[in-house]
Tab-separated table of C-alpha atoms in Angstrom:
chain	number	residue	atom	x	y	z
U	293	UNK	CA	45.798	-26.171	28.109
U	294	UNK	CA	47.138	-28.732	26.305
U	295	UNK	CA	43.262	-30.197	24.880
U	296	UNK	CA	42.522	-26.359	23.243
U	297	UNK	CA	46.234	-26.700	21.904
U	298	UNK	CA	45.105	-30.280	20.270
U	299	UNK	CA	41.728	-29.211	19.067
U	300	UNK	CA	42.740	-25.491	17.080
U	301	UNK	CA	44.809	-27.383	14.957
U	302	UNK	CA	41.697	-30.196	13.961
U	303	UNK	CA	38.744	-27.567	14.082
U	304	UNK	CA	41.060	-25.747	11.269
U	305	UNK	CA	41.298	-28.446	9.285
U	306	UNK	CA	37.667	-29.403	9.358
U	307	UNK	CA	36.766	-25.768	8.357
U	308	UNK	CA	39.917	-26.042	5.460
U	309	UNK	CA	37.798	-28.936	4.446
U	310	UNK	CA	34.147	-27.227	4.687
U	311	UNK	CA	35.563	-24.612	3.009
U	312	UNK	CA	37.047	-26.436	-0.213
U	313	UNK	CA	33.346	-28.074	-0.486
U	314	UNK	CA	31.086	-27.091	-2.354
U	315	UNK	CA	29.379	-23.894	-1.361
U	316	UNK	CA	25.658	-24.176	-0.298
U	317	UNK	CA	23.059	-22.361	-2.414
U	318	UNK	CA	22.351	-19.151	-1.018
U	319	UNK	CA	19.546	-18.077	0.838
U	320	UNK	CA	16.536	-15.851	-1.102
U	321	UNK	CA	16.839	-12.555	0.959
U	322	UNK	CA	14.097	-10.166	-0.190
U	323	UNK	CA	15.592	-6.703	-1.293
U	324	UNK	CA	15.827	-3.864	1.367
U	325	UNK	CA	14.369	-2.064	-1.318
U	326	UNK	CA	11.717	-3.934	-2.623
U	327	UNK	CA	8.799	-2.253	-0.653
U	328	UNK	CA	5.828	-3.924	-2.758
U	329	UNK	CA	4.749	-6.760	-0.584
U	330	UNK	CA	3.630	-4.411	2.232
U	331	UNK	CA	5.284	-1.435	4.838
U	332	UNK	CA	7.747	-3.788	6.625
U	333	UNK	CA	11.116	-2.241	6.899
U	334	UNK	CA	9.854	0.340	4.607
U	335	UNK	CA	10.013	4.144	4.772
U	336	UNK	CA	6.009	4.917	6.573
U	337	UNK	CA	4.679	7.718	5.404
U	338	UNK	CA	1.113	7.831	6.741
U	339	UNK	CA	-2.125	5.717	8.167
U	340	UNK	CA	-5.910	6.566	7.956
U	341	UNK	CA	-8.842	4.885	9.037
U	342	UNK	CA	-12.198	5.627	7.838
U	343	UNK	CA	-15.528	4.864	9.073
U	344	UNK	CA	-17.790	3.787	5.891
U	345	UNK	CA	-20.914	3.706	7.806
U	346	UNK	CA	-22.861	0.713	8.939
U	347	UNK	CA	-23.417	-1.827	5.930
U	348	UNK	CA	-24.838	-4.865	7.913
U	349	UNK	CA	-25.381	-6.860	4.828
U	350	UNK	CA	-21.801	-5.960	2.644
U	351	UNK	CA	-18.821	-7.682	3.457
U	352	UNK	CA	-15.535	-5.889	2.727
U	353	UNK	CA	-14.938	-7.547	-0.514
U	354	UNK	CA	-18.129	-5.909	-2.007
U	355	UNK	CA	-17.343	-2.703	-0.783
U	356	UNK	CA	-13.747	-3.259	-2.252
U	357	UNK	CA	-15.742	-4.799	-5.573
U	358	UNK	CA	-17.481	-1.538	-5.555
U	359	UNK	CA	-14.613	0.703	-6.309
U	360	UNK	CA	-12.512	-1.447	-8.075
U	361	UNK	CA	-15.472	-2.031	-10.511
U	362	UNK	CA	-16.692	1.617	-10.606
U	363	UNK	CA	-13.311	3.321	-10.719
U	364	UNK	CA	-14.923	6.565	-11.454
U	365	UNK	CA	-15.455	6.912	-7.432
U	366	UNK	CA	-12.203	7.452	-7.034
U	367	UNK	CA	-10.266	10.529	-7.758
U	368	UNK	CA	-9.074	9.944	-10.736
U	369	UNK	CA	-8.406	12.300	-13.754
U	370	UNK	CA	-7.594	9.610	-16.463
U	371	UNK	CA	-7.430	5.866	-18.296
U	372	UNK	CA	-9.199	4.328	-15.301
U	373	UNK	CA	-12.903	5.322	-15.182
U	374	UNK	CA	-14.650	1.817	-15.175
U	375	UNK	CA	-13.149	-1.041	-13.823
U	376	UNK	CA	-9.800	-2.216	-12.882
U	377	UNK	CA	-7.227	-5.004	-12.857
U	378	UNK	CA	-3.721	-5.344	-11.655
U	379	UNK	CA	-1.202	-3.816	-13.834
U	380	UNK	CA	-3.969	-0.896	-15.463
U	381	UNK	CA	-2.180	2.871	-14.793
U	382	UNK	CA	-4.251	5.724	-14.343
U	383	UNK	CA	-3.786	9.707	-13.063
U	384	UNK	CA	-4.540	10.736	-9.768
U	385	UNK	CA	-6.164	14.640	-9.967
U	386	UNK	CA	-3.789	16.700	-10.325
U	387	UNK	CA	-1.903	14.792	-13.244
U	388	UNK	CA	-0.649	12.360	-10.882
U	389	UNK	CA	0.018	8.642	-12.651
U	390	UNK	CA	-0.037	5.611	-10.598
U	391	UNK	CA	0.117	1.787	-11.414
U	392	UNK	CA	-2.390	-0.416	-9.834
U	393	UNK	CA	-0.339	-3.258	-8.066
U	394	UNK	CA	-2.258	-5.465	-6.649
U	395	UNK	CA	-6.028	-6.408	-5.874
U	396	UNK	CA	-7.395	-8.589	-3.436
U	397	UNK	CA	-10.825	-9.835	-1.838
U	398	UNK	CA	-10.388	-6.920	0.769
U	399	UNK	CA	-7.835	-4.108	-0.081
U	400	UNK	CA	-5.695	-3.052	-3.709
U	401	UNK	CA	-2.985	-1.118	-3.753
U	402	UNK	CA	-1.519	1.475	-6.165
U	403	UNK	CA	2.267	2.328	-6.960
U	404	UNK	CA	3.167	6.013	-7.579
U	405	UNK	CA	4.858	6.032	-11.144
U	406	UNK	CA	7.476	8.591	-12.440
U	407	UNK	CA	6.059	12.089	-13.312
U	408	UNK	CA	4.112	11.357	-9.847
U	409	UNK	CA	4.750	14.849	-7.597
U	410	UNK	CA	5.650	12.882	-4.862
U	411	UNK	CA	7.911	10.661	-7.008
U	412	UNK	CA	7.878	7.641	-8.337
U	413	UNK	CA	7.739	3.875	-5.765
U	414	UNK	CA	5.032	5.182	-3.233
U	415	UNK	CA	3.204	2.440	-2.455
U	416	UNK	CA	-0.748	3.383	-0.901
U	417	UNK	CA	-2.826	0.332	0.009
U	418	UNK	CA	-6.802	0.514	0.736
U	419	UNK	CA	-7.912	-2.129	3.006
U	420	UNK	CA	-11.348	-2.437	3.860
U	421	UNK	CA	-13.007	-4.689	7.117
U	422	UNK	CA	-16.469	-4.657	8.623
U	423	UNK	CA	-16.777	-5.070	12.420
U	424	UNK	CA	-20.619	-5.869	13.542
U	425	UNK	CA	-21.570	-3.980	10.593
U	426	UNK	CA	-19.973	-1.147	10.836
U	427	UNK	CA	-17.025	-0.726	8.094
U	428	UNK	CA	-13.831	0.940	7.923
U	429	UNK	CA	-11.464	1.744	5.109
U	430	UNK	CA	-7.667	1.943	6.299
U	431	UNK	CA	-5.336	3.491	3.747
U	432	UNK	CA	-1.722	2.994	4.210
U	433	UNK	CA	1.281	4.862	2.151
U	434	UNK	CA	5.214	3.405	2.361
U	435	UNK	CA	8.217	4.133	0.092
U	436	UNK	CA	11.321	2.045	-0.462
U	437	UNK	CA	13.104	5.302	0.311
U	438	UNK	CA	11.941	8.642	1.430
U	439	UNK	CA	11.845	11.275	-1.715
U	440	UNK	CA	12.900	14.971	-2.003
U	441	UNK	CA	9.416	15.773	-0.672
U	442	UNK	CA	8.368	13.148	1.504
U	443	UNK	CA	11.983	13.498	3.322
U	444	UNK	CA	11.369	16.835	3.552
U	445	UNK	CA	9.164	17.806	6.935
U	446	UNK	CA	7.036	21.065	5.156
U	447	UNK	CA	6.310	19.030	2.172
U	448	UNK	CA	5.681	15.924	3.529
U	449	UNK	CA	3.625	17.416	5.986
U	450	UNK	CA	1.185	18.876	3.162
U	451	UNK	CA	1.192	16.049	1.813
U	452	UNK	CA	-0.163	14.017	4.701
U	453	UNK	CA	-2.867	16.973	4.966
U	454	UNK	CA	-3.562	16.516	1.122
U	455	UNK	CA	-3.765	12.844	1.417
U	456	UNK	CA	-6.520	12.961	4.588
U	457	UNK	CA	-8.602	14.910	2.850
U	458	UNK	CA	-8.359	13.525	-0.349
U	459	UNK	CA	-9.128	10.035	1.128
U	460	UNK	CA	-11.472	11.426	3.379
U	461	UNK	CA	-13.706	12.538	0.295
U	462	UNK	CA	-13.453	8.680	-1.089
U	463	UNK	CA	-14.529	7.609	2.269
U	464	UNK	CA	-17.648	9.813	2.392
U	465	UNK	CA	-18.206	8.694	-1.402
U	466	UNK	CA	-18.300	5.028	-0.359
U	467	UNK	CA	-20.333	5.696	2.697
U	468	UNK	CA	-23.211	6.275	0.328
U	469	UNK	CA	-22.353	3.560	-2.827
U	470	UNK	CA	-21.669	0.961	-0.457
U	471	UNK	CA	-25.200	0.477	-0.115
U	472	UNK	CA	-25.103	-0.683	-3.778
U	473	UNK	CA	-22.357	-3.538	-3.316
């Protein structure tokens, strides 16, 4: 093959040549571990749905509004009893402290912090939708990495069973003050 013996020696000096250039910016790559933005490639820990009743004049975002302004609905123990923003930290019962991350027209999420019992970088997101006036609340939970608990089958198991019922409760709680979005 006396063309491949031709063209090895020119396709290595055109790479020689690439490579002496200058080298091309490199591309953003999220994290592995940067689990904030939402459950994709992320450890999953659990999913709920809800039904909040039927609300035929509330759109999500007031039934979201509702909680996030009247933080008191939700179980918490501390720093967080009236309204909300981005960035405000507050204990879950049980001593539990958590950073709200993010809030938007139809969900917010929280962020375990450290001293949490299920560690710190769980990230639980409440989404709320209304389909012909019926609405649903849909809580999500995701870690960058599973923790000594959550890895652990028993206690991760209890802790799926703590987190249904616990969320369950909200959901029966917004049921009722959703009529006053």
């Amino acid at each position: 093959m006396p063309g491949f013996a031709a063209a090895v020696p020119v396709a290595l000096a055109l790479c020689a040549g690439l490579m002496t250039g200058p080298s091309p910016a490199p591309a953003a790559v999220a994290s592995p571990t940067d689990c904030r933005a939402g459950p994709a490639g992320c450890y999953d820990l659990y999913t709920y749905g809800y039904t909040l009743g039927l609300h035929p004049f509330t759109g999500p975002d007031a039934v979201r509004r509702q909680l996030t302004d009247h933080f008191w609905l939700f179980p918490v123990s501390g720093g967080c009893a009236g309204r909300i923003r981005a960035g405000a930290r507050c204990e879950l019962l049980g001593g539990n402290p958590v950073e709200v991350e993010y809030i938007g027209d139809d969900f917010f999420q929280i962020n375990t912090l450290p001293g949490h019992q299920l560690g710190r970088g769980m990230h639980i997101r409440f989404a709320f939708s209304r389909t012909l006036g019926f609405h649903t609340m849909t809580v999500r939970a995701w870690q960058d990495r599973p923790t000594d608990c959550t890895g652990e089958t028993f206690c991760n198991g209890v802790n799926r069973a703590f987190a249904w019922v616990t969320w369950r409760v909200l959901a029966k709680t917004l049921r009722f003050t959703a009529y006053a979005a």
